[in-house]
Structures are given as structure tokens and as C-alpha cells.
Coordinates of C-alpha atoms and ligand atoms in Angstrom, one line a residue:
X1 CA -1.8 -64.1 163.2
X2 CA -1.5 -61.6 166.0
X3 CA 1.7 -61.9 167.9
X4 CA 1.8 -61.7 171.7
X5 CA 2.8 -58.3 173.0
X6 CA 2.7 -56.4 176.3
X7 CA -1.2 -56.2 176.2
X8 CA -1.2 -59.9 176.9
X9 CA 1.1 -59.8 179.9
X10 CA -0.6 -61.8 182.7
X11 CA 1.1 -59.5 185.3
X12 CA -0.9 -56.4 184.1
X13 CA -3.5 -55.1 186.5
X14 CA -6.1 -52.4 186.0
X15 CA -7.0 -49.4 188.3
X16 CA -10.5 -50.7 187.9
X17 CA -10.6 -53.3 190.7
X18 CA -13.3 -55.5 189.2
X19 CA -11.0 -56.2 186.2
X20 CA -8.5 -57.9 188.5
X21 CA -11.0 -60.2 190.2
X22 CA -10.6 -63.9 189.7
X23 CA -13.1 -65.2 187.2
X24 CA -13.9 -61.9 185.5
X25 CA -14.6 -62.3 181.8
X26 CA -13.1 -58.9 181.1
X27 CA -9.6 -58.5 182.6
X28 CA -7.3 -55.8 181.1
X29 CA -5.9 -58.5 178.8
X30 CA -9.3 -58.9 177.0
X31 CA -10.7 -55.4 176.1
X32 CA -13.6 -56.5 173.8
X33 CA -15.6 -53.9 171.8
X34 CA -19.3 -53.4 171.8
X35 CA -22.0 -50.8 171.4
X36 CA -24.0 -49.6 174.4
X37 CA -26.0 -46.8 176.1
X38 CA -27.5 -46.2 179.5
X39 CA -30.5 -48.7 179.8
X40 CA -33.9 -47.3 179.0
X41 CA -32.5 -44.0 177.9
X42 CA -32.8 -42.1 174.7
X43 CA -29.1 -41.6 174.5
X44 CA -27.3 -42.4 171.2
X45 CA -25.7 -45.9 171.2
X46 CA -21.9 -45.6 171.2
X47 CA -18.8 -47.7 171.2
X48 CA -17.5 -49.1 174.4
X49 CA -14.9 -51.5 175.8
X50 CA -15.7 -53.9 178.6
X51 CA -13.3 -53.8 181.5
X52 CA -14.2 -55.7 184.7
X53 CA -17.9 -55.0 185.5
X54 CA -17.9 -51.7 183.8
X55 CA -17.7 -50.1 180.3
X56 CA -15.3 -47.5 179.0
X57 CA -17.0 -45.1 176.7
X58 CA -14.5 -44.7 173.9
X59 CA -15.8 -41.5 172.4
X60 CA -15.9 -39.8 175.8
X61 CA -12.3 -40.9 176.4
X62 CA -11.4 -39.6 173.0
X63 CA -13.1 -36.3 173.8
X64 CA -11.0 -36.2 177.0
X65 CA -7.8 -36.3 174.8
X66 CA -6.7 -39.7 176.1
X67 CA -5.8 -41.2 172.7
X68 CA -2.8 -39.7 170.8
X69 CA -0.5 -40.5 168.0
X70 CA -1.4 -43.8 166.2
X71 CA -4.4 -44.4 168.5
X72 CA -6.1 -41.1 167.6
X73 CA -7.5 -42.1 164.2
X74 CA -8.9 -45.5 165.4
X75 CA -10.4 -43.8 168.5
X76 CA -12.0 -41.2 166.2
X77 CA -13.4 -44.1 164.1
X78 CA -15.0 -45.4 167.3
X79 CA -17.0 -42.1 167.8
X80 CA -20.0 -43.8 166.1
X81 CA -23.0 -45.9 166.8
X82 CA -21.5 -49.0 165.2
X83 CA -18.0 -50.5 164.9
X84 CA -18.0 -50.6 161.1
X85 CA -15.7 -47.6 160.5
X86 CA -13.2 -48.9 163.1
X87 CA -13.4 -52.4 161.6
X88 CA -12.6 -51.0 158.2
X89 CA -9.3 -49.5 159.4
X90 CA -7.4 -52.8 159.6
X91 CA -5.4 -54.7 162.1
X92 CA -2.6 -52.1 162.7
X93 CA -5.2 -49.6 163.7
X94 CA -7.1 -52.1 165.9
X95 CA -3.8 -52.9 167.6
X96 CA -2.8 -49.3 168.2
X97 CA -6.1 -48.6 170.0
X98 CA -5.8 -51.8 172.0
X99 CA -2.3 -50.8 173.1
X100 CA -3.5 -47.3 174.1
X101 CA -6.5 -48.7 176.0
X102 CA -4.2 -51.2 177.8
X103 CA -1.9 -48.4 178.9
X104 CA -4.7 -46.1 179.9
X105 CA -6.5 -48.7 182.0
X106 CA -3.4 -50.0 183.7
X107 CA -2.5 -49.4 187.4
X108 CA -0.6 -46.2 187.6
X109 CA -2.0 -44.7 184.3
X110 CA -1.7 -41.0 184.1
X111 CA -5.2 -40.8 182.5
X112 CA -7.1 -42.4 185.3
X113 CA -8.7 -39.2 186.5
X114 CA -10.1 -38.4 183.0
X115 CA -11.3 -42.0 182.4
X116 CA -13.0 -42.3 185.7
X117 CA -15.7 -40.0 184.2
X118 CA -16.0 -42.2 181.1
X119 CA -17.4 -45.4 182.7
X120 CA -20.8 -46.9 182.9
X121 CA -21.4 -50.1 185.0
X122 CA -22.5 -53.0 182.8
X123 CA -25.5 -53.5 185.1
X124 CA -26.8 -50.1 184.0
X125 CA -26.3 -50.6 180.2
X126 CA -28.2 -51.9 177.2
X127 CA -26.7 -53.0 174.0
X128 CA -27.1 -52.7 170.3
X129 CA -25.6 -54.9 167.5
X130 CA -21.9 -54.3 167.5
X131 CA -21.9 -53.6 163.8
X132 CA -24.2 -53.0 160.9
X133 CA -24.2 -56.5 159.5
X134 CA -24.5 -56.2 155.7
X135 CA -24.2 -59.9 155.0
X136 CA -24.3 -63.0 157.1
X137 CA -23.1 -66.4 156.1
X138 CA -23.5 -69.5 158.3
X139 CA -20.9 -72.3 158.0
X140 CA -21.1 -75.9 159.3
X141 CA -17.6 -76.5 160.7
X142 CA -18.3 -79.2 163.3
X143 CA -18.0 -82.6 161.8
X144 CA -19.5 -84.1 164.9
X145 CA -22.6 -81.9 164.5
X146 CA -22.8 -82.6 160.8
X147 CA -22.6 -86.4 161.4
X148 CA -25.0 -86.4 164.3
X149 CA -27.7 -84.4 162.4
X150 CA -26.9 -86.2 159.2
X151 CA -27.7 -89.5 161.0
X152 CA -31.1 -88.2 161.9
X153 CA -32.0 -86.8 158.5
X154 CA -30.3 -89.5 156.3
X155 CA -29.4 -92.6 158.4
X156 CA -27.9 -94.3 155.4
X157 CA -25.7 -91.3 154.4
X158 CA -25.0 -89.1 157.4
X159 CA -22.0 -87.2 156.1
X160 CA -22.2 -85.9 152.6
X161 CA -19.0 -86.7 150.5
X162 CA -18.2 -83.0 150.0
X163 CA -18.1 -82.3 153.7
X164 CA -14.4 -83.2 154.2
X165 CA -13.4 -81.0 151.2
X166 CA -15.6 -77.9 151.3
X167 CA -16.2 -75.6 154.3
X168 CA -19.9 -75.9 153.8
X169 CA -22.0 -72.8 154.3
X170 CA -25.2 -71.0 153.2
X171 CA -26.1 -67.3 152.9
X172 CA -28.4 -66.3 155.7
X173 CA -30.3 -63.1 156.5
X174 CA -28.9 -60.3 158.6
X175 CA -32.2 -58.5 159.1
X176 CA -33.3 -60.8 161.9
X177 CA -30.0 -60.9 163.8
X178 CA -30.4 -59.3 167.2
X179 CA -28.2 -58.7 170.2
X180 CA -28.3 -60.6 173.5
X181 CA -31.6 -60.2 175.3
X182 CA -33.5 -60.7 172.1
X183 CA -36.9 -62.4 172.4
X184 CA -38.9 -63.7 169.5
X185 CA -42.1 -65.5 168.8
X186 CA -42.2 -69.2 168.0
X187 CA -42.1 -69.2 164.3
X188 CA -44.8 -70.5 162.0
X189 CA -43.9 -72.7 159.1
X190 CA -44.7 -75.6 156.8
X191 CA -44.2 -79.0 158.4
X192 CA -45.2 -82.5 157.3
X193 CA -46.1 -85.3 159.7
X194 CA -44.4 -88.7 159.3
X195 CA -46.4 -90.6 156.7
X196 CA -48.5 -87.6 155.7
X197 CA -48.9 -86.7 152.1
X198 CA -49.6 -83.0 152.7
X199 CA -47.9 -80.4 154.8
X200 CA -49.6 -78.0 157.2
X201 CA -48.9 -74.4 158.3
X202 CA -48.5 -74.0 162.1
X203 CA -46.2 -73.1 164.9
X204 CA -43.0 -75.0 164.9
X205 CA -43.0 -77.8 167.5
X206 CA -39.2 -78.3 167.3
X207 CA -37.6 -75.0 168.1
X208 CA -33.9 -75.5 168.9
X209 CA -30.8 -73.4 169.6
X210 CA -27.4 -73.8 167.9
X211 CA -24.2 -73.1 169.8
X212 CA -22.0 -71.1 167.5
X213 CA -19.1 -68.8 167.4
X214 CA -19.7 -65.6 165.3
X215 CA -16.9 -64.1 163.3
X216 CA -17.0 -60.3 162.6
X217 CA -15.1 -59.3 159.5
X218 CA -12.8 -56.3 159.7
X219 CA -11.3 -55.1 156.4
X220 CA -13.0 -56.7 153.5
X221 CA -11.7 -57.6 150.1
X222 CA -12.3 -56.1 146.6
X223 CA -14.7 -58.0 144.5
X224 CA -12.7 -60.5 142.4
X225 CA -9.7 -60.5 144.8
X226 CA -9.6 -63.5 147.1
X227 CA -8.2 -63.4 150.6
X228 CA -5.4 -66.0 150.9
X229 CA -5.5 -68.4 153.9
X230 CA -2.5 -66.8 155.6
X231 CA -3.8 -63.3 155.2
X232 CA -7.3 -64.1 156.6
X233 CA -6.5 -63.3 160.2
X234 CA -5.6 -59.7 159.2
X235 CA -9.1 -59.3 157.8
X236 CA -11.0 -60.8 160.8
X237 CA -11.8 -58.2 163.5
X238 CA -13.0 -60.5 166.3
X239 CA -15.3 -63.3 167.6
X240 CA -18.5 -63.3 169.5
X241 CA -21.0 -65.9 170.8
X242 CA -23.8 -66.6 168.4
X243 CA -27.1 -68.5 168.7
X244 CA -28.6 -69.6 165.3
X245 CA -32.1 -70.5 166.4
X246 CA -33.6 -73.2 164.3
X247 CA -37.0 -74.7 163.6
X248 CA -36.1 -78.4 163.1
X249 CA -39.5 -79.6 161.8
X250 CA -39.5 -76.7 159.2
X251 CA -35.9 -77.5 158.3
X252 CA -36.6 -81.2 157.7
X253 CA -39.3 -80.4 155.2
X254 CA -37.7 -77.5 153.4
X255 CA -33.9 -78.1 153.4
X256 CA -33.6 -80.1 150.2
X257 CA -32.4 -79.2 147.6
X258 CA -31.2 -75.7 148.4
X259 CA -30.5 -75.8 152.2
X260 CA -32.1 -74.0 155.1
X261 CA -34.5 -71.1 154.5
X262 CA -37.4 -70.2 156.9
X263 CA -36.2 -72.7 159.5
X264 CA -33.3 -70.3 160.3
X265 CA -34.1 -66.7 159.4
X266 CA -36.7 -65.9 162.1
X267 CA -34.1 -64.9 164.7
X268 CA -30.3 -65.2 165.4
X269 CA -28.6 -63.6 168.4
X270 CA -25.1 -62.3 169.0
X271 CA -23.4 -61.5 172.2
X272 CA -22.8 -57.7 172.8
X273 CA -19.0 -58.0 173.1
X274 CA -16.6 -58.8 170.3
X275 CA -13.3 -60.3 171.5
X276 CA -10.6 -59.2 169.1
X277 CA -8.5 -61.8 167.3
X278 CA -5.5 -60.0 169.0
X279 CA -6.9 -60.7 172.4
X280 CA -7.4 -64.4 171.4
X281 CA -3.7 -64.8 170.4
X282 CA -2.6 -66.6 173.6
X283 CA -5.3 -69.3 173.1
X284 CA -4.3 -70.3 169.6
X285 CA -3.5 -74.0 169.1
X286 CA -2.5 -76.4 166.4
X287 CA -5.1 -77.1 163.7
X288 CA -5.3 -80.8 163.0
X289 CA -6.9 -83.0 160.5
X290 CA -6.9 -86.8 161.3
X291 CA -4.4 -88.5 159.0
X292 CA -7.0 -91.0 157.7
X293 CA -9.2 -88.1 156.6
X294 CA -8.8 -86.2 153.3
X295 CA -6.2 -83.4 153.7
X296 CA -7.4 -79.9 152.6
X297 CA -6.7 -78.6 149.1
X298 CA -3.6 -76.4 149.0
X299 CA -5.6 -73.1 149.2
X300 CA -7.0 -74.3 152.5
X301 CA -3.7 -75.5 154.0
X302 CA -0.5 -73.8 155.3
X303 CA 2.2 -74.2 157.9
X304 CA 0.8 -71.4 160.1
X305 CA -2.7 -73.0 159.9
X306 CA -1.2 -76.3 161.2
X307 CA 0.8 -74.5 163.9
X308 CA -1.8 -72.1 165.3
X309 CA -5.0 -72.1 163.2
X310 CA -7.3 -73.3 165.8
X311 CA -8.7 -71.4 168.8
X312 CA -9.2 -72.9 172.3
X313 CA -12.5 -71.4 173.3
X314 CA -14.6 -73.3 175.9
X315 CA -18.3 -73.0 175.1
X316 CA -21.3 -73.7 177.3
X317 CA -25.1 -73.9 176.9
X318 CA -27.4 -73.0 179.8
X319 CA -31.2 -73.1 180.0
X320 CA -33.7 -71.1 182.2
X321 CA -37.3 -72.2 181.8
X322 CA -40.2 -69.9 182.7
X323 CA -40.9 -72.0 185.8
X324 CA -37.2 -71.7 186.9
X325 CA -37.4 -68.0 186.4
X326 CA -40.6 -67.6 188.5
X327 CA -39.2 -69.8 191.3
X328 CA -35.8 -68.1 191.3
X329 CA -33.9 -71.3 190.3
X330 CA -30.6 -70.7 188.6
X331 CA -30.1 -71.6 185.0
X332 CA -29.0 -75.3 184.3
X333 CA -26.1 -76.2 182.1
X334 CA -27.1 -78.4 179.2
X335 CA -23.8 -79.0 177.5
X336 CA -20.2 -77.9 176.9
X337 CA -17.8 -78.1 174.0
X338 CA -14.8 -76.4 172.6
X339 CA -14.2 -74.4 169.4
X340 CA -10.8 -76.0 168.9
X341 CA -12.6 -79.1 167.7
X342 CA -14.0 -77.4 164.6
X343 CA -13.2 -79.3 161.4
X344 CA -12.5 -76.0 159.6
X345 CA -10.8 -72.9 161.0
X346 CA -11.8 -69.3 160.9
X347 CA -9.1 -68.6 158.3
X348 CA -10.3 -71.5 156.1
X349 CA -13.9 -70.1 156.3
X350 CA -12.6 -66.7 155.0
X351 CA -10.3 -68.1 152.4
X352 CA -13.0 -70.4 151.0
X353 CA -15.7 -67.7 151.1
X354 CA -13.5 -65.4 148.9
X355 CA -11.7 -68.0 146.7
X356 CA -14.2 -67.3 143.9
X357 CA -13.8 -63.5 144.3
X358 CA -16.8 -63.0 146.5
X359 CA -16.2 -59.8 148.5
X360 CA -16.6 -59.6 152.3
X361 CA -17.2 -56.2 153.9
X362 CA -16.5 -54.7 157.3
X363 CA -19.1 -55.9 159.8
X364 CA -20.1 -59.0 157.8
X365 CA -20.8 -61.9 160.1
X366 CA -19.8 -65.5 159.6
X367 CA -21.4 -68.2 161.8
X368 CA -19.2 -71.2 162.7
X369 CA -22.0 -73.6 162.6
X370 CA -23.1 -75.6 165.7
X371 CA -20.0 -76.5 167.7
X372 CA -20.5 -80.1 169.0
X373 CA -17.7 -82.2 170.3
X374 CA -17.2 -85.9 169.8
X375 CA -19.0 -86.9 173.1
X376 CA -22.8 -87.0 173.4
X377 CA -22.7 -84.5 176.3
X378 CA -20.8 -82.1 174.0
X379 CA -23.7 -81.6 171.6
X380 CA -24.4 -78.0 170.7
X381 CA -28.1 -78.3 169.9
X382 CA -31.1 -80.1 171.4
X383 CA -31.7 -82.1 168.2
X384 CA -28.4 -83.9 169.0
X385 CA -28.8 -84.0 172.9
X386 CA -32.2 -85.6 172.5
X387 CA -31.5 -87.6 169.4
X388 CA -34.1 -86.0 167.3
X389 CA -36.5 -85.6 170.2
X390 CA -36.5 -89.3 171.1
X391 CA -34.8 -89.0 174.5
X392 CA -36.1 -86.2 176.7
X393 CA -33.7 -84.4 179.0
X394 CA -34.7 -84.2 182.7
X395 CA -33.9 -80.8 184.2
X396 CA -33.0 -80.6 188.0
X397 CA -36.4 -79.1 188.9
X398 CA -38.3 -82.0 187.4
X399 CA -39.2 -80.4 184.0
X400 CA -38.3 -82.3 180.8
X401 CA -37.3 -81.0 177.4
X402 CA -37.0 -82.4 174.0
X403 CA -37.1 -79.1 172.1
X404 CA -37.6 -75.6 173.5
X405 CA -40.9 -74.6 175.3
X406 CA -42.4 -71.1 175.3
X407 CA -40.7 -68.9 177.9
X408 CA -37.4 -70.8 177.8
X409 CA -34.3 -68.6 177.9
X410 CA -31.1 -70.0 176.4
X411 CA -27.7 -68.7 177.5
X412 CA -24.3 -69.3 175.9
X413 CA -21.0 -68.6 177.6
X414 CA -17.5 -68.7 176.3
X415 CA -14.0 -68.4 177.8
X416 CA -10.4 -69.0 177.1
X417 CA -7.8 -70.4 179.6
X418 CA -4.2 -71.5 179.3
X419 CA -1.4 -71.8 181.6
X420 CA 0.7 -68.6 181.7
X421 CA -2.2 -66.5 180.4
X422 CA -5.0 -64.7 182.2
X423 CA -8.5 -66.2 181.6
X424 CA -10.7 -64.1 179.3
X425 CA -14.4 -64.5 178.6
X426 CA -17.0 -63.5 176.0
X427 CA -19.7 -62.6 178.5
X428 CA -22.9 -64.2 177.4
X429 CA -25.5 -64.3 174.7
X430 CA -29.1 -65.0 175.8
X431 CA -32.5 -65.1 174.1
X432 CA -36.0 -66.0 175.0
X433 CA -38.6 -68.0 173.0
X434 CA -42.1 -66.4 173.2
X435 CA -45.4 -68.2 172.4
X436 CA -46.4 -68.3 168.7
X437 CA -48.5 -65.5 167.4
X438 CA -52.1 -66.6 166.7
X439 CA -52.5 -68.2 163.2
X440 CA -55.0 -66.2 161.2
Ligands
LIG501 CA1 -26.3 -72.8 162.1

């Protein structure tokens, strides 16, 4: 795990005033990485670091000679349109650049005059995927979500017996992953009505979101060489917010025997900013497994996992319907949960994924699975909040929802807080459901 160092010091202030404001997601202690350009321009996308309400253009800063010594090579690797080359360098390089950025952006920095010309306000930016995602795997790490959904699909057998032993996952598709702001059409698919003997093809009537944390891999592993649990954190670059949009009626018909397929691969959305594991170090907490549950097999268990394997990340889901947007009504919060309640940790996901020798590569994305807490209001998907569509949710403007309607925009937020540390945030990930294309 990343140790605390001077970059986490809560007393640090930046010469960028907005980074010091109460409630900002991007104080100088955060320094998340993303890929941006001036909105509606033909500029090349390039690597940036969020600081307050602005973005530091890392390649422009590099050209200005700001990064020297051990920070020079990682900064050079950031002179690209994706983070992959930087991610491949490994945790000492990530740490060196973070330290250099922290020093350069601090009050009193000698490089302020140069860096002032390397900033773009976030309000004037558009984003691309932070990395080229070669492979994407989605896990299922919330036992509360697995149990709630299992009850709806298999009332007599909600939690499969392997769940408490295996960090369950499936291989998804990276081609349909987009960055925040993504909009997509309501997917078509095969569904079967209750009691019917024959399915039909048509627009999904049960489009849902899934509140997930995305894990971007840094250095990978050679095919055949597993990543041990206690090494996993050195291979993980950082975390983002992730919406794994799902068509529940398609899923219910297709998911057995091989798992989700077309119900999941029509769109998935990541937040533009990747918060490094090093930035998250102050928010680590003990990973716990209830004593009356099976304890993990030895390759998925360690002292450091037990001491600090979980991450305290508060997560929120918000909705803005088309009517709310037209009337200027602010988005409404649907639920909130916390990533620390995950049944399996990030390190367990990595160790399990590679235990058979499977190789992970820089920029690969792991989804955490829907993060639901134990309470009904902590559900991370509509299928749980509405109990399979049986109990509609009333929104403050009088609209009701069971599943998503055309024009709905779903927004996730994430943040970390702890006494003695500065609050950091993930920004947000949003996406909009458009009407189905006409069936031909
Ligand atoms: Ca999922």
C-alpha cells in the first residue's frame, strides 16, 4: 500500500485559489489524472491533472521544464493522448510525478509563473477516456447487491454457494465504454414476458444503472505469473467512478448459463478523473469478513488486507429527468452507499484475476460491481430500490420511476473524508439514456 507522505499533508495549500476552497473535489492532496482538450476544438487530447476548478496540462508543464530528476521520465510518459505509457511505468514513477506536481502547485512554488500558462478551466474542457482500455472485467463485490438481485431472480436461492469464496466476475467489452457525458440509445434485445413461451425483440423496458467503482490497472503481469495479494496495490494505478448500464429484462432472459451478455455491453461510462491509489492512502480502513462467514482462502487473505485493505469512498446516485432539465430543477439524489462495504477488496480482485496466470495490462479496467449497502436506501441500482420494478420511486417534482425513462441523466459522485485529512472527490460521471432507435 502507498504510505502517507508530504503530499497528503492537510496543511498544504495551492497557489490556485479554487483548490483551497471548502468542498472542492480537487484540493492539492488529490491530483487525479485524466485526458482532456479545449471543448469543441480540434486540439489533440492530452494528459491533465485536476486542481481546484482548473486543469494542469502536464505536457505543457513538461515543455516548460518544470519536471526534473525522477519526475522527468514520468512527465514525458504523460506527453500522450492516453495514460497507458505512464500507467506502465509503475508506482515509484507515479509517486515521483505526484510529488513534483504537489511541490509545483503549492503556495510559494518557484514554477508558478510557468504553470500559470499551462491551465485550462474545467468548464472549458472536454474529456476522452483516460486510457486505452484493452480489456474490461466486471466483478460483483457487494454481497448486499448480490443478495438483493439474487432474491428477485431466484427467491429460493438468492446467494450462490460460490459467492463467499470466489470474487465473482465476467469478461465484459471495452469497445462500448465511454467517458462521462456519454449518451446512448435504449438498447434492443430479446425479452420474454412472464408466462410467455416465446421471446420477442424490442427496446428494453428495464434500463438501469449500476453504481460501481472502476479500477484502472497500472503495471500488468506477465502471462503465467500471478500477482500476489500483497503486491496488488503496486499494480493498481487508480480508481474512478463507473456506471455499468444494464438492461434488466434482457439480463433476466439471457444470463443463464454463461452470465451477462447483451444486457451489459451496449454502454458503460467512466468518470474523466482517475484518483491514484496513493491519493487514496489516507482513506484506507480495515477489511473485515464477518466471523460467521467463510474466511477467504490463503491466497486472498493477509495481515495488510485485514489492516488496510478496504477504502472509505462515499458514493452517491443522482437523477435528472428530461422534465427536470427543461424546468431547471436540480438533480435528485436517489441513494448513497460506501465502497468500504465491499465483500471483496481491490487487491483481492487483482489477486484472484491473475491466480491462474491471466495477464492484466496497463489501462485494463476492473469494475467493482454494484456497490449497495445493507440498508434499502443504500441500493446502487433501480432494480433493488424498486424491488424489481414493483415499488415505484416518487421524485420531488411528481414524476415516478421504476426503471429509467428516455432522457434521464444519471450522475454518480464519490468522495473521501476522514478526520485529520483533507476531503478529496472523484468529480462525477454522468450519462443520458436516449430513445430506442426504430426497430426495422
Ligand atoms: Ca456490473
